[in-house]
GROMACS .gro file of N, CA and C in nm:
model
  111
    1MET      N    1   9.434   6.627   9.730
    1MET     CA    2   9.315   6.677   9.843
    1MET      C    3   9.480   6.732   9.986
    2LYS      N    4   9.629   6.710   9.923
    2LYS     CA    5   9.759   6.616  10.028
    2LYS      C    6   9.730   6.750  10.034
    3LEU      N    7   9.737   6.812   9.890
    3LEU     CA    8   9.834   6.949   9.823
    3LEU      C    9   9.721   7.090   9.946
    4ILE      N   10   9.564   7.084   9.948
    4ILE     CA   11   9.557   7.132   9.993
    4ILE      C   12   9.609   7.167  10.110
    5TRP      N   13   9.579   7.041  10.212
    5TRP     CA   14   9.642   7.036  10.368
    5TRP      C   15   9.690   7.120  10.398
    6LEU      N   16   9.852   7.052  10.268
    6LEU     CA   17   9.989   7.108  10.281
    6LEU      C   18   9.961   7.306  10.333
    7PHE      N   19   9.902   7.304  10.213
    7PHE     CA   20   9.861   7.524  10.181
    7PHE      C   21   9.855   7.542  10.392
    8VAL      N   22   9.737   7.457  10.342
    8VAL     CA   23   9.584   7.558  10.518
    8VAL      C   24   9.717   7.467  10.605
    9PHE      N   25   9.764   7.403  10.620
    9PHE     CA   26   9.903   7.331  10.770
    9PHE      C   27   9.947   7.465  10.797
   10LEU      N   28  10.068   7.463  10.639
   10LEU     CA   29  10.215   7.506  10.650
   10LEU      C   30  10.208   7.571  10.665
   11PRO      N   31  10.191   7.748  10.699
   11PRO     CA   32  10.136   7.856  10.707
   11PRO      C   33  10.021   7.866  10.845
   12ALA      N   34   9.993   7.777  10.869
   12ALA     CA   35   9.929   7.860  11.000
   12ALA      C   36  10.061   7.738  11.160
   13LEU      N   37  10.176   7.652  11.046
   13LEU     CA   38  10.263   7.664  11.196
   13LEU      C   39  10.374   7.715  11.169
   14ALA      N   40  10.382   7.814  11.024
   14ALA     CA   41  10.524   7.855  10.987
   14ALA      C   42  10.485   8.011  11.110
   15LEU      N   43  10.344   8.098  11.122
   15LEU     CA   44  10.349   8.208  11.178
   15LEU      C   45  10.313   8.235  11.270
   16PRO      N   46  10.310   8.073  11.401
   16PRO     CA   47  10.387   8.115  11.503
   16PRO      C   48  10.534   8.072  11.535
   17LEU      N   49  10.563   7.959  11.444
   17LEU     CA   50  10.688   7.975  11.464
   17LEU      C   51  10.745   8.146  11.407
   18LEU      N   52  10.724   8.220  11.328
   18LEU     CA   53  10.761   8.302  11.258
   18LEU      C   54  10.742   8.438  11.364
   19ASP      N   55  10.657   8.357  11.492
   19ASP     CA   56  10.595   8.504  11.601
   19ASP      C   57  10.748   8.504  11.632
   20THR      N   58  10.764   8.444  11.689
   20THR     CA   59  10.851   8.316  11.797
   20THR      C   60  10.981   8.422  11.735
   21ALA      N   61  11.031   8.387  11.587
   21ALA     CA   62  11.120   8.424  11.586
   21ALA      C   63  11.149   8.555  11.619
   22LEU      N   64  11.065   8.655  11.475
   22LEU     CA   65  11.101   8.750  11.545
   22LEU      C   66  11.134   8.783  11.672
   23GLU      N   67  11.007   8.810  11.777
   23GLU     CA   68  11.092   8.802  11.981
   23GLU      C   69  11.144   8.733  11.962
   24LEU      N   70  11.247   8.664  11.972
   24LEU     CA   71  11.377   8.629  11.965
   24LEU      C   72  11.446   8.732  11.942
   25GLN      N   73  11.377   8.793  11.809
   25GLN     CA   74  11.569   8.840  11.722
   25GLN      C   75  11.541   9.045  11.826
   26ASP      N   76  11.381   9.050  11.779
   26ASP     CA   77  11.361   9.165  11.903
   26ASP      C   78  11.433   9.137  12.097
   27ILE      N   79  11.418   9.075  12.150
   27ILE     CA   80  11.512   9.044  12.275
   27ILE      C   81  11.705   9.050  12.156
   28THR      N   82  11.720   8.962  12.073
   28THR     CA   83  11.893   8.982  12.081
   28THR      C   84  11.966   9.103  12.074
   29ILE      N   85  11.860   9.157  11.988
   29ILE     CA   86  11.867   9.291  12.015
   29ILE      C   87  11.912   9.431  12.061
   30GLY      N   88  11.797   9.367  12.173
   30GLY     CA   89  11.744   9.430  12.264
   30GLY      C   90  11.886   9.481  12.369
   31THR      N   91  11.915   9.277  12.369
   31THR     CA   92  12.043   9.292  12.443
   31THR      C   93  12.154   9.364  12.416
   32VAL      N   94  12.181   9.318  12.254
   32VAL     CA   95  12.339   9.323  12.240
   32VAL      C   96  12.307   9.550  12.187
   33THR      N   97  12.201   9.574  12.174
   33THR     CA   98  12.242   9.722  12.214
   33THR      C   99  12.223   9.804  12.348
   34SER      N  100  12.169   9.751  12.462
   34SER     CA  101  12.130   9.763  12.565
   34SER      C  102  12.335   9.700  12.660
   35THR      N  103  12.390   9.693  12.594
   35THR     CA  104  12.509   9.561  12.617
   35THR      C  105  12.632   9.650  12.587
   36THR      N  106  12.614   9.746  12.444
   36THR     CA  107  12.758   9.708  12.344
   36THR      C  108  12.673   9.980  12.446
   37ALA      N  109  12.548   9.980  12.471
   37ALA     CA  110  12.521  10.147  12.455
   37ALA      C  111  12.584  10.173  12.594
   0.00000   0.00000   0.00000
């Protein structure tokens, strides 16, 4: 039963983290692009 909870909660926790990581990546790319351009 615990494995099921793992599969339920891990994606739910990973999605916001992934979202945040992508946003940070966008900000970083944007900053680098604006400084090099």
